[in-house]
Coordinates of C-alpha atoms in Angstrom, one line a residue:
Chain A
X1 CA 301.3 -3.7 29.3
X2 CA 304.3 -4.8 31.7
X3 CA 304.8 -2.9 34.1
X4 CA 308.6 -3.0 33.0
X5 CA 307.8 -1.6 30.1
X6 CA 309.3 1.9 29.8
X7 CA 306.8 5.3 30.9
X8 CA 306.7 7.3 28.2
X9 CA 307.0 11.2 28.6
X10 CA 304.1 13.7 27.5
X11 CA 306.3 16.6 25.8
X12 CA 303.0 18.7 26.4
X13 CA 301.9 18.6 29.9
X14 CA 305.1 17.2 30.9
X15 CA 303.1 13.9 32.6
X16 CA 305.2 10.7 32.7
X17 CA 302.1 8.0 32.0
X18 CA 301.6 5.4 29.8
X19 CA 300.0 6.6 26.2
X20 CA 296.7 5.4 25.3
X21 CA 297.6 3.7 21.5
X22 CA 294.0 4.9 19.3
X23 CA 296.3 3.6 18.0
X24 CA 299.3 5.9 17.7
X25 CA 300.3 6.9 21.1
X26 CA 298.9 9.9 22.7
X27 CA 299.5 11.3 26.1
X28 CA 296.8 9.6 28.5
X29 CA 297.1 12.9 30.8
X30 CA 296.4 15.4 28.5
X31 CA 295.4 14.1 25.0
X32 CA 298.3 15.1 23.4
X33 CA 300.4 13.5 20.8
X34 CA 303.5 14.7 21.0
X35 CA 305.0 11.9 23.6
X36 CA 308.1 9.6 23.7
X37 CA 308.7 6.8 24.9
X38 CA 311.7 6.7 28.2
X39 CA 313.6 3.6 26.7
X40 CA 317.2 5.4 26.8
X41 CA 318.3 6.9 29.2
X42 CA 321.2 8.8 27.3
X43 CA 318.8 10.3 26.0
X44 CA 316.0 11.2 28.4
X45 CA 313.4 13.2 27.2
X46 CA 312.6 14.6 30.9
X47 CA 316.1 16.4 30.5
X48 CA 315.0 18.1 27.3
X49 CA 311.6 19.6 28.6
X50 CA 313.0 21.5 31.9
X51 CA 314.0 24.4 30.7
X52 CA 316.3 24.9 33.6
X53 CA 318.7 22.1 32.7
X54 CA 318.8 23.3 29.3
X55 CA 322.5 24.2 29.5
X56 CA 323.5 20.2 30.2
X57 CA 321.9 19.4 26.5
X58 CA 324.8 18.7 24.8
X59 CA 326.8 22.2 25.4
X60 CA 324.2 23.6 23.9
X61 CA 323.5 26.8 26.7
X62 CA 322.5 29.1 24.1
X63 CA 318.7 27.6 23.1
X64 CA 317.6 29.7 26.0
X65 CA 318.6 32.4 24.2
X66 CA 317.5 31.4 21.6
X67 CA 314.3 31.4 22.3
X68 CA 313.4 34.3 23.7
X69 CA 315.4 35.7 20.6
X70 CA 312.6 34.1 18.1
X71 CA 309.7 35.2 20.2
X72 CA 311.1 38.7 20.3
X73 CA 311.7 38.8 16.5
X74 CA 308.1 37.4 16.8
X75 CA 307.0 39.8 18.6
X76 CA 308.3 42.7 16.6
X77 CA 306.9 40.8 13.7
X78 CA 303.2 41.8 15.5
X79 CA 304.0 45.4 15.3
X80 CA 305.2 46.0 12.3
X81 CA 302.0 44.0 10.8
X82 CA 300.3 46.2 12.5
X83 CA 301.6 48.8 10.4
X84 CA 301.8 48.0 7.3
X85 CA 303.1 50.6 5.2
X86 CA 305.4 51.4 7.7
X87 CA 309.3 50.3 7.0
X88 CA 310.2 47.0 8.7
X89 CA 312.1 47.5 11.6
X90 CA 315.5 47.2 11.6
X91 CA 316.0 45.5 14.8
X92 CA 319.2 44.6 16.4
X93 CA 320.7 41.0 15.7
X94 CA 321.6 39.1 18.2
X95 CA 324.8 36.8 18.5
X96 CA 325.1 33.9 19.4
X97 CA 328.0 31.2 19.9
X98 CA 327.0 27.6 20.3
X99 CA 329.6 24.9 21.1
X100 CA 329.4 21.7 20.4
X101 CA 330.7 18.4 19.8
X102 CA 331.5 19.6 16.3
X103 CA 333.2 22.7 17.0
X104 CA 331.6 26.4 18.0
X105 CA 329.6 27.6 14.7
X106 CA 328.1 31.2 15.4
X107 CA 324.5 32.3 14.5
X108 CA 322.9 35.6 14.1
X109 CA 319.3 36.6 14.4
X110 CA 317.9 39.7 14.1
X111 CA 318.6 42.6 12.0
X112 CA 317.4 43.9 9.4
X113 CA 317.4 41.7 6.7
X114 CA 315.2 39.3 9.0
X115 CA 312.4 41.5 9.2
X116 CA 311.6 42.2 5.7
X117 CA 308.6 41.7 4.0
X118 CA 306.8 40.7 7.4
X119 CA 304.6 43.9 6.8
X120 CA 302.8 41.4 3.7
X121 CA 302.7 38.9 5.0
X122 CA 301.8 38.8 9.2
X123 CA 300.2 36.0 10.1
X124 CA 301.6 34.7 13.0
X125 CA 300.0 33.9 16.4
X126 CA 299.3 35.3 19.0
X127 CA 302.6 35.4 21.0
X128 CA 302.5 33.7 24.4
X129 CA 303.5 34.6 27.5
X130 CA 306.6 34.4 28.1
X131 CA 309.4 31.8 26.6
X132 CA 307.7 29.0 24.7
X133 CA 309.0 25.8 25.2
X134 CA 309.9 23.3 22.2
X135 CA 307.0 21.8 22.0
X136 CA 304.9 25.2 22.3
X137 CA 307.1 26.0 19.3
X138 CA 306.6 22.7 17.9
X139 CA 303.0 23.6 18.0
X140 CA 303.0 26.7 16.7
X141 CA 300.9 27.5 13.4
X142 CA 304.5 28.6 10.6
X143 CA 306.1 31.2 12.0
X144 CA 306.0 33.6 9.1
X145 CA 307.4 36.3 8.2
X146 CA 310.7 34.8 10.2
X147 CA 313.4 35.4 8.9
X148 CA 317.1 33.7 9.7
X149 CA 319.3 36.2 7.7
X150 CA 322.6 33.6 7.8
X151 CA 323.9 31.8 4.8
X152 CA 323.9 34.5 2.5
X153 CA 323.5 37.8 2.1
X154 CA 319.9 37.3 1.0
X155 CA 319.4 36.3 3.8
X156 CA 315.9 35.3 4.3
X157 CA 314.9 36.2 1.2
X158 CA 314.9 32.7 -0.4
X159 CA 312.6 31.3 2.7
X160 CA 309.6 30.4 1.2
X161 CA 307.9 31.7 4.3
X162 CA 304.6 30.2 4.9
X163 CA 306.1 26.9 4.8
X164 CA 308.8 27.6 7.8
X165 CA 306.4 25.4 10.3
X166 CA 307.4 23.9 13.5
X167 CA 309.9 21.1 11.6
X168 CA 311.9 24.2 11.3
X169 CA 312.7 25.3 14.6
X170 CA 313.1 21.4 15.7
X171 CA 315.9 21.8 13.1
X172 CA 317.2 24.6 14.3
X173 CA 318.0 23.2 17.4
X174 CA 318.8 20.4 16.5
X175 CA 321.1 22.3 14.6
X176 CA 321.8 24.4 17.8
X177 CA 322.1 21.0 19.5
X178 CA 324.9 20.2 17.6
X179 CA 322.7 17.2 15.5
X180 CA 322.7 18.9 12.1
X181 CA 325.8 18.7 9.5
X182 CA 324.1 21.5 7.6
X183 CA 326.6 24.1 7.4
X184 CA 324.3 27.1 8.3
X185 CA 321.1 27.8 9.5
X186 CA 319.6 29.3 6.7
X187 CA 316.5 27.9 4.7
X188 CA 318.0 25.9 2.5
X189 CA 318.3 26.2 -1.2
X190 CA 315.2 23.8 -2.4
X191 CA 313.1 23.9 0.6
X192 CA 314.9 21.0 2.2
X193 CA 317.1 20.8 5.6
X194 CA 318.2 17.1 5.9
X195 CA 315.2 15.2 6.3
X196 CA 312.0 18.1 6.2
X197 CA 311.1 19.6 3.3
X198 CA 309.5 22.4 2.9
X199 CA 307.2 22.8 -0.4
X200 CA 305.7 20.8 -2.6
X201 CA 308.7 21.0 -4.8
X202 CA 311.0 19.4 -2.0
X203 CA 309.0 16.7 -1.9
X204 CA 308.4 16.1 -5.1
X205 CA 312.1 15.9 -5.6
X206 CA 312.7 13.9 -3.0
X207 CA 310.6 11.3 -4.4
X208 CA 312.0 12.3 -7.3
X209 CA 315.7 10.9 -6.3
X210 CA 314.0 7.7 -4.9
X211 CA 312.5 6.9 -8.0
X212 CA 315.7 7.6 -8.9
X213 CA 317.7 6.1 -7.3
X214 CA 316.0 2.7 -8.0
X215 CA 315.4 3.8 -11.6
X216 CA 316.6 0.4 -13.4
X217 CA 316.9 1.2 -16.5
X218 CA 319.3 3.3 -17.3
X219 CA 321.6 2.3 -20.7
X220 CA 325.0 0.8 -19.3
X221 CA 327.4 2.2 -21.4
X222 CA 329.8 -0.8 -23.0
X223 CA 333.3 -0.6 -21.6
X224 CA 336.4 0.7 -23.1
X225 CA 337.5 -2.6 -23.0
X226 CA 334.8 -3.9 -25.2
X227 CA 334.4 -1.0 -27.7
X228 CA 338.4 -2.0 -27.6
X229 CA 337.4 -6.2 -29.0
X230 CA 334.8 -5.3 -31.3
X231 CA 335.8 -6.2 -35.0
X232 CA 336.2 -3.6 -37.3
X233 CA 337.5 -3.5 -41.3
X234 CA 338.5 -1.2 -43.1
X235 CA 336.2 -1.1 -46.9
X236 CA 338.2 -2.3 -49.4
X237 CA 336.7 -2.2 -53.2
X238 CA 334.1 -4.8 -53.9
X239 CA 333.4 -5.3 -50.0
X240 CA 329.6 -6.5 -49.7
X241 CA 329.4 -3.7 -46.9
X242 CA 329.4 -1.2 -49.8
X243 CA 326.2 -1.9 -50.2
X244 CA 324.9 -1.6 -46.5
X245 CA 323.8 1.3 -45.2
X246 CA 325.1 2.3 -41.3
X247 CA 322.2 2.6 -39.4
X248 CA 323.2 5.8 -37.3
X249 CA 323.4 8.3 -40.0
X250 CA 321.7 5.7 -42.2
X251 CA 324.3 6.3 -45.3
X252 CA 325.8 3.7 -47.4
X253 CA 329.4 2.8 -46.4
X254 CA 331.1 4.1 -49.3
X255 CA 334.9 4.1 -49.6
X256 CA 335.4 7.8 -50.6
X257 CA 334.5 9.8 -47.2
X258 CA 336.2 13.0 -46.1
X259 CA 336.6 11.1 -42.8
X260 CA 338.7 8.4 -43.2
X261 CA 337.1 7.2 -40.0
X262 CA 334.4 6.2 -41.6
X263 CA 335.8 3.7 -43.8
X264 CA 336.3 1.4 -40.4
X265 CA 333.5 -0.1 -40.2
X266 CA 332.6 -2.3 -36.4
X267 CA 330.4 -5.0 -36.5
X268 CA 328.6 -5.7 -33.1
X269 CA 328.3 -9.2 -32.3
X270 CA 324.5 -9.2 -33.6
X271 CA 326.6 -8.3 -37.2
X272 CA 325.5 -5.0 -37.3
X273 CA 327.9 -2.7 -39.0
X274 CA 328.6 0.6 -38.0
X275 CA 330.7 3.1 -38.9
X276 CA 333.4 3.5 -36.8
X277 CA 332.2 7.8 -36.2
X278 CA 329.0 6.8 -36.0
X279 CA 328.7 3.6 -33.4
X280 CA 330.9 4.5 -31.1
X281 CA 329.3 7.3 -29.2
X282 CA 326.1 5.8 -29.2
X283 CA 327.9 3.0 -27.5
X284 CA 329.4 5.3 -25.0
X285 CA 326.5 6.2 -23.8
X286 CA 324.6 2.9 -24.5
X287 CA 325.8 -0.7 -24.7
X288 CA 323.4 -2.1 -27.0
X289 CA 323.5 -2.5 -30.5
X290 CA 321.0 0.6 -32.1
X291 CA 319.1 -2.1 -34.3
X292 CA 317.9 -5.0 -32.3
X293 CA 319.3 -4.0 -29.0
X294 CA 321.9 -6.6 -28.6
X295 CA 324.0 -6.5 -25.2
X296 CA 327.2 -5.9 -25.3
X297 CA 327.3 -5.9 -21.8
X298 CA 324.2 -6.6 -19.4
X299 CA 321.9 -3.7 -18.8
X300 CA 319.3 -3.2 -16.8
X301 CA 316.5 -5.4 -17.1
X302 CA 313.2 -3.7 -19.0
X303 CA 309.8 -5.2 -17.4
X304 CA 308.9 -7.9 -19.2
X305 CA 306.1 -8.1 -21.8
X306 CA 303.2 -10.4 -20.8
X307 CA 302.6 -12.6 -23.6
X308 CA 300.2 -12.0 -25.7
X309 CA 297.6 -15.3 -26.0
X310 CA 295.8 -14.9 -29.0
X311 CA 298.2 -12.7 -30.5
X312 CA 299.9 -14.1 -33.7
X313 CA 301.3 -12.3 -36.4
X314 CA 299.2 -13.2 -39.5
X315 CA 297.0 -9.9 -38.8
X316 CA 294.8 -10.5 -36.3
X317 CA 293.1 -7.1 -35.3
X318 CA 291.3 -8.4 -32.1
X319 CA 292.2 -6.3 -29.1
X320 CA 295.0 -7.4 -26.8
X321 CA 293.5 -9.2 -23.5
X322 CA 293.1 -6.2 -20.6
X323 CA 294.6 -8.8 -18.8
X324 CA 297.8 -8.1 -20.8
X325 CA 299.9 -5.8 -18.6
X326 CA 301.7 -3.5 -21.0
X327 CA 305.6 -3.9 -21.5
X328 CA 307.6 -1.8 -20.1
X329 CA 308.6 0.5 -23.0
X330 CA 306.9 1.4 -26.5
X331 CA 310.8 0.2 -27.9
X332 CA 310.4 -3.0 -26.2
X333 CA 307.1 -3.5 -27.6
X334 CA 308.4 -2.7 -31.1
X335 CA 311.9 -4.3 -31.0
X336 CA 309.5 -7.7 -29.6
X337 CA 307.6 -6.8 -32.3
X338 CA 310.1 -7.0 -34.5
X339 CA 311.3 -10.2 -33.1
X340 CA 308.1 -11.4 -33.0
X341 CA 308.0 -10.8 -37.4
X342 CA 310.9 -12.9 -37.2
X343 CA 310.3 -15.7 -34.8
X344 CA 307.3 -16.8 -37.9
X345 CA 310.1 -17.5 -40.1
X346 CA 312.0 -19.0 -38.1
X347 CA 310.3 -20.7 -35.5
X348 CA 312.2 -20.0 -31.8
X349 CA 311.3 -22.5 -29.4
X350 CA 309.5 -21.3 -26.1
X351 CA 310.8 -18.1 -24.7
X352 CA 309.6 -18.0 -21.3
X353 CA 305.9 -16.8 -21.1
X354 CA 306.2 -14.7 -24.2
X355 CA 304.0 -16.3 -26.7
X356 CA 303.9 -15.6 -30.2
X357 CA 303.4 -12.6 -31.1
X358 CA 302.4 -9.0 -33.5
X359 CA 305.1 -8.5 -35.4
X360 CA 307.3 -5.6 -36.9
X361 CA 306.0 -2.5 -35.0
X362 CA 309.7 -2.1 -34.5
X363 CA 310.3 -3.1 -37.1
X364 CA 308.2 -0.8 -39.4
X365 CA 309.9 2.5 -37.4
X366 CA 313.0 1.2 -37.8
X367 CA 313.0 -0.3 -41.1
X368 CA 310.4 1.5 -42.6
X369 CA 311.6 4.7 -42.4
X370 CA 315.3 4.3 -42.5
X371 CA 315.7 1.7 -44.3
X372 CA 318.1 0.1 -41.8
X373 CA 317.1 -3.0 -40.8
X374 CA 317.3 -4.0 -45.0
X375 CA 321.2 -3.4 -44.4
X376 CA 321.0 -5.6 -41.3
X377 CA 319.2 -8.3 -43.0
X378 CA 321.6 -9.0 -45.4
X379 CA 324.3 -8.8 -43.1
X380 CA 323.3 -10.9 -40.7
X381 CA 322.3 -13.3 -44.1
X382 CA 325.8 -13.0 -44.6
X383 CA 326.5 -14.6 -41.3
X384 CA 324.4 -16.8 -42.2
X385 CA 325.5 -17.7 -45.4
X386 CA 322.0 -19.0 -46.6
X387 CA 321.1 -15.4 -48.4
X388 CA 320.5 -13.6 -51.4
X389 CA 322.8 -11.3 -52.1
X390 CA 322.3 -8.2 -50.3
X391 CA 321.2 -5.0 -51.9
X392 CA 320.9 -1.4 -49.7
X393 CA 318.4 2.0 -50.5
X394 CA 319.9 4.5 -48.7
X395 CA 323.0 5.4 -51.1
X396 CA 324.8 8.0 -51.0
X397 CA 321.5 10.2 -53.4
X398 CA 319.9 11.1 -50.4
X399 CA 316.8 8.9 -52.3
X400 CA 315.7 6.1 -50.5
X401 CA 314.3 4.4 -53.0
X402 CA 315.1 0.6 -53.5
X403 CA 315.0 -0.5 -57.7
X404 CA 316.2 -3.9 -56.5
X405 CA 315.2 -5.5 -53.4
X406 CA 315.4 -9.2 -52.7
X407 CA 312.6 -11.2 -54.0
X408 CA 312.1 -13.0 -50.7
X409 CA 311.3 -10.0 -48.9
X410 CA 308.2 -8.0 -50.6
X411 CA 308.4 -5.1 -51.0
X412 CA 305.6 -3.6 -48.5
X413 CA 306.4 -0.9 -45.7
X414 CA 304.8 -2.6 -43.1
X415 CA 303.8 -5.5 -42.1
X416 CA 302.5 -4.5 -38.7
X417 CA 301.6 -1.1 -40.4
X418 CA 300.0 -2.2 -43.5
X419 CA 297.5 -4.7 -40.9
X420 CA 296.6 -1.4 -38.1
X421 CA 294.3 0.8 -40.5
X422 CA 290.9 0.5 -41.1
X423 CA 289.0 0.8 -44.0
X424 CA 290.6 3.4 -45.5
X425 CA 294.1 1.6 -45.6
X426 CA 295.0 1.8 -49.8
X427 CA 296.9 -1.1 -49.2
X428 CA 296.2 -5.0 -48.2
X429 CA 296.3 -5.6 -44.8
X430 CA 299.9 -7.6 -43.4
X431 CA 300.6 -10.9 -45.1
X432 CA 298.2 -13.5 -43.2
X433 CA 300.9 -15.8 -43.9
X434 CA 304.4 -15.3 -41.8
X435 CA 307.2 -14.3 -44.3
X436 CA 309.5 -15.9 -45.0
X437 CA 312.9 -16.2 -43.5
X438 CA 315.0 -17.5 -46.0
X439 CA 317.6 -18.6 -43.2
X440 CA 317.9 -20.2 -39.4
X441 CA 319.1 -18.4 -37.1
X442 CA 321.5 -19.0 -34.4
X443 CA 319.0 -19.1 -31.1
X444 CA 319.2 -15.2 -29.6
X445 CA 321.9 -14.6 -26.4
X446 CA 318.6 -12.7 -25.3
X447 CA 314.8 -12.3 -26.6
X448 CA 315.4 -8.8 -27.4
X449 CA 318.8 -9.4 -29.5
X450 CA 317.0 -11.6 -31.3
X451 CA 316.1 -10.5 -34.3
X452 CA 318.4 -7.7 -36.0
X453 CA 316.2 -8.3 -39.2
X454 CA 312.8 -8.5 -40.0
X455 CA 311.4 -10.3 -43.2
X456 CA 310.1 -6.6 -44.6
X457 CA 313.3 -4.7 -44.6
X458 CA 313.1 -2.1 -47.1
X459 CA 313.1 1.6 -46.3
X460 CA 311.3 2.5 -49.4
X461 CA 307.6 3.8 -48.0
X462 CA 305.6 5.1 -51.0
X463 CA 302.8 7.1 -49.8
X464 CA 300.3 5.5 -50.2
X465 CA 301.8 2.5 -47.9
X466 CA 302.3 4.8 -45.3
X467 CA 298.8 5.9 -44.6
X468 CA 297.5 2.6 -43.1
X469 CA 299.1 3.6 -39.4
X470 CA 295.6 4.7 -38.4
X471 CA 293.5 3.1 -36.3
X472 CA 293.7 0.2 -34.4
X473 CA 297.6 -0.8 -34.0
X474 CA 299.9 -3.9 -33.3
X475 CA 298.8 -6.1 -30.9
X476 CA 301.1 -4.1 -28.4
X477 CA 299.9 -1.0 -28.4
X478 CA 297.2 -0.9 -26.7
X479 CA 298.8 -3.2 -24.4
X480 CA 301.4 -0.7 -24.0
X481 CA 299.2 2.5 -23.5
X482 CA 296.2 1.1 -21.6
Chain B
X1 CA 332.1 19.2 -41.9
X2 CA 328.8 19.2 -41.1
X3 CA 328.2 17.2 -37.8
X4 CA 326.9 14.3 -37.7
X5 CA 323.7 15.8 -37.0
X6 CA 323.0 18.2 -39.2
X7 CA 324.0 15.6 -41.8
X8 CA 322.2 12.9 -40.2
X9 CA 318.7 16.0 -39.9
X10 CA 319.5 17.4 -43.5
X11 CA 319.4 13.8 -44.9
X12 CA 315.7 13.2 -42.8
X13 CA 314.7 16.2 -44.2
X14 CA 315.2 15.5 -47.5
X15 CA 313.8 12.7 -47.3
X16 CA 310.7 14.0 -45.6
X17 CA 310.7 16.3 -48.6
X18 CA 310.8 14.5 -51.0
X19 CA 308.4 11.4 -50.1
X20 CA 306.6 13.1 -47.6
X21 CA 304.9 12.2 -44.6
X22 CA 302.6 9.0 -43.6
X23 CA 299.8 10.4 -43.5
X24 CA 297.9 12.9 -40.4
X25 CA 301.5 14.0 -40.5
X26 CA 302.7 17.2 -42.0
X27 CA 306.0 19.0 -41.8
X28 CA 305.2 22.8 -39.8
X29 CA 309.0 24.0 -40.0
X30 CA 312.1 23.3 -40.4
X31 CA 314.3 26.3 -40.4
X32 CA 317.0 25.0 -38.9
X33 CA 318.3 22.1 -37.3
X34 CA 317.6 22.9 -34.4
X35 CA 313.9 23.2 -33.9
X36 CA 311.0 21.3 -36.1
X37 CA 307.9 21.7 -36.2
X38 CA 305.4 19.0 -37.0
X39 CA 301.3 18.8 -37.5
X40 CA 299.8 15.4 -36.5
X41 CA 296.5 13.9 -36.2
X42 CA 295.3 10.5 -35.8
X43 CA 293.7 9.5 -39.0
X44 CA 289.9 7.2 -39.0
X45 CA 288.1 6.9 -35.5
X46 CA 289.9 8.1 -32.1
X47 CA 289.0 10.4 -30.0
X48 CA 291.1 12.5 -31.0
X49 CA 289.1 12.7 -34.6
X50 CA 289.5 16.0 -36.2
X51 CA 291.9 17.1 -33.4
X52 CA 295.6 18.3 -34.9
X53 CA 298.2 18.6 -32.7
X54 CA 301.9 20.5 -33.5
X55 CA 305.0 19.0 -31.9
X56 CA 308.0 20.4 -31.7
X57 CA 311.4 18.4 -31.8
X58 CA 314.8 19.9 -30.8
X59 CA 317.4 18.8 -31.5
X60 CA 321.1 18.8 -29.9
X61 CA 324.8 18.0 -31.9
X62 CA 324.4 14.7 -30.9
X63 CA 321.6 14.1 -32.6
X64 CA 320.4 10.9 -33.1
X65 CA 322.8 9.8 -30.5
X66 CA 320.9 11.4 -28.5
X67 CA 317.6 11.2 -28.3
X68 CA 315.6 14.6 -29.3
X69 CA 313.4 16.8 -27.0
X70 CA 309.7 16.5 -27.9
X71 CA 306.8 17.6 -26.9
X72 CA 303.9 19.2 -27.6
X73 CA 303.5 22.8 -28.5
X74 CA 301.2 24.0 -26.1
X75 CA 301.7 27.7 -26.3
X76 CA 299.9 30.3 -28.7
X77 CA 296.7 28.2 -27.9
X78 CA 297.9 24.7 -28.9
X79 CA 297.3 22.4 -26.5
X80 CA 298.2 19.2 -25.7
X81 CA 296.6 16.2 -26.7
X82 CA 294.4 14.6 -23.4
X83 CA 296.5 11.4 -23.1
X84 CA 297.5 8.9 -20.2
X85 CA 301.5 9.9 -21.2
X86 CA 301.0 13.2 -22.8
X87 CA 301.7 16.0 -19.7
X88 CA 299.4 19.2 -19.7
X89 CA 302.4 21.1 -20.3
X90 CA 302.9 18.7 -23.4
X91 CA 305.6 16.5 -22.7
X92 CA 305.1 13.0 -23.0
X93 CA 306.1 9.6 -21.5
X94 CA 307.2 7.8 -23.7
X95 CA 310.3 5.2 -24.0
X96 CA 311.6 5.6 -27.6
X97 CA 312.4 9.1 -26.0
X98 CA 314.3 8.9 -22.9
X99 CA 315.5 5.0 -22.0
X100 CA 314.9 3.3 -25.5
X101 CA 315.3 6.1 -28.1
X102 CA 318.0 4.6 -30.6
X103 CA 319.7 6.4 -32.9
X104 CA 317.9 4.0 -35.7
X105 CA 314.7 5.6 -34.9
X106 CA 313.9 8.8 -36.7
X107 CA 311.7 12.0 -36.1
X108 CA 308.9 11.1 -38.8
X109 CA 309.6 6.9 -37.0
X110 CA 308.9 9.3 -33.7
X111 CA 306.2 11.4 -35.4
X112 CA 304.3 8.0 -36.0
X113 CA 305.4 6.6 -33.1
X114 CA 302.9 9.2 -31.3
X115 CA 300.8 9.0 -33.6
X116 CA 299.8 5.8 -33.4
X117 CA 300.2 6.4 -29.5
X118 CA 297.1 9.0 -30.1
X119 CA 295.4 6.2 -32.5
X120 CA 295.8 3.8 -29.8
X121 CA 294.1 5.8 -26.3
X122 CA 290.7 4.2 -25.6
X123 CA 289.8 7.0 -23.6
X124 CA 291.1 10.5 -22.7
X125 CA 292.7 11.2 -20.1
X126 CA 295.4 13.1 -18.1
X127 CA 298.6 11.1 -16.9
X128 CA 297.9 11.1 -12.9
X129 CA 300.6 12.6 -11.8
X130 CA 300.1 15.3 -14.0
X131 CA 299.4 18.2 -11.4
X132 CA 302.3 16.6 -9.9
X133 CA 304.7 17.2 -12.8
X134 CA 303.3 20.6 -13.9
X135 CA 304.5 22.4 -11.6
X136 CA 308.1 21.4 -11.2
X137 CA 308.4 20.0 -14.5
X138 CA 311.3 20.7 -16.2
X139 CA 311.4 22.8 -19.4
X140 CA 313.3 20.4 -22.0
X141 CA 311.4 17.0 -21.5
X142 CA 314.6 15.2 -21.6
X143 CA 315.0 16.5 -18.0
X144 CA 313.2 13.9 -17.0
X145 CA 313.2 10.6 -16.5
X146 CA 309.6 8.7 -16.9
X147 CA 309.3 5.6 -15.2
X148 CA 307.4 2.7 -15.9
X149 CA 305.1 1.8 -13.0
X150 CA 304.3 -1.8 -14.9
X151 CA 302.9 -3.3 -12.1
X152 CA 300.4 -0.7 -11.9
X153 CA 300.6 0.7 -15.7
X154 CA 301.3 3.8 -14.6
X155 CA 304.1 6.1 -15.6
X156 CA 305.5 8.3 -13.2
X157 CA 308.2 11.2 -13.4
X158 CA 311.7 11.7 -11.5
X159 CA 313.4 15.3 -12.3
X160 CA 317.2 14.9 -13.4
X161 CA 319.5 16.9 -11.9
X162 CA 321.4 18.8 -13.7

């Protein structure tokens, strides 16, 4: 170590030395760990430790007296503990006025509330003689019970006494020295003060906040401008819209509605139509298509599901590769599988590292249960002008049976569910050949928005067809859940 | 006029009552459009064979724009399934219940999803952060942001600030 290296100061034995690095520095003299490098002349720890010079510190003349008071409170606490049934003593309060560069501040210790609860929880250490210096304070076991009746009538009632520790004391002192921005010196709500936490909950919250700040998955709402530019149409007699459903309310578009706004159909760029009153609230929370997740505004990147080598839409039941990381979410998985189903019909060029995907979970979740995908499919087909006329299922009657449907779409609840169960499944496994998709799809702007429609888009799900969802799952599930 | 929420739920309920639920799922209670209860059972071979769980849905007036609050019932002697994404207080870490909810999903779709989540489970274990989460979890699971850590295949949870 170079001789020009600054010396260190030990707050415990007040030695100036070069510490032992083991690997954290400890005092070479007393082996204490509370050592500080003296590299900033403006913040010389020797001054801090010198009690006689405490008045020099940042205009905090009250520290000495503060420590005395704290000591006396502790001493009284000891008395109280010795006579547990005694009413807590009500000592006089001590008031400090602390002047700091931030202005003066009044600090009051003592008083009845301060000492409440002392009896049942006294576990303080034997009081050291005299006024402890700060390093002594910091090494002390928790100073419970100990309340500071600042910041409201509750005084120390909300204080988690067991968690008041030397760190809190340091915080008090820092506050007195004008280094703390907390308005009061009472125990903060939530067990937090500055950088300190005093209980598990507070720590959890801090962790949570950090994680929340880094959370990149919150949906981003569509801007008003984007929403305003969406094409709208008023339903007219004979419109093909009337055979389609709104995927949000799952009702068929119809002309006679109580709410005239429901005759306004908003079509997203992915061609999915919705009642205006249905889709606008959604877009205000997430700028995506509810059906296909087309992004009207850029959305936070989801975890990209890994490629699943060997997975195909032909009903492979092999478990997914254990090395394949799971996608970030069930829905993404669902989305991607739905897209995969469509891709079989309209082969898409290589799409990053994502191989062909097992099909239809998303589709099955959505279309099998709601019938929306049928409408979306038809709508999509209409945009490609190469499809059979659409039919719709979820009529106003509330029944979702589908008496007629596009023959190109075999009527089944879901290819993926159908293929996912074991032997008890009454229905044949999902088709081993790709579902026919009569039209080529235009390249999707993004993977997750690639396939608004899926091949089996009928909402009807007779009981038997729903029964096959028990055992193995479409490939992605195990991925997801491992 | 009934709200979009109650119209949509009424429609879903009609379908449940007319078509029934998928196998392994049955409607236990739906007295209003605020809270529904289902029983859910994994059919076939699984680590949950023979176990029946109760799933609670709570809806607010913005359903289906806002997701339902879904959790397993853990009162009255009922327990949540032991699963890496199910906390012992019944809260479920499933993205479709949170960030990736879509109004095209439905109550039954959620039931089927969760049933499948259980069915695919190979090993019964609690989330790694179960204790931490349960200790301070909000009453409503929707106030929790679940984070997916793709690298560690590990879900973590966050409490939303009110």
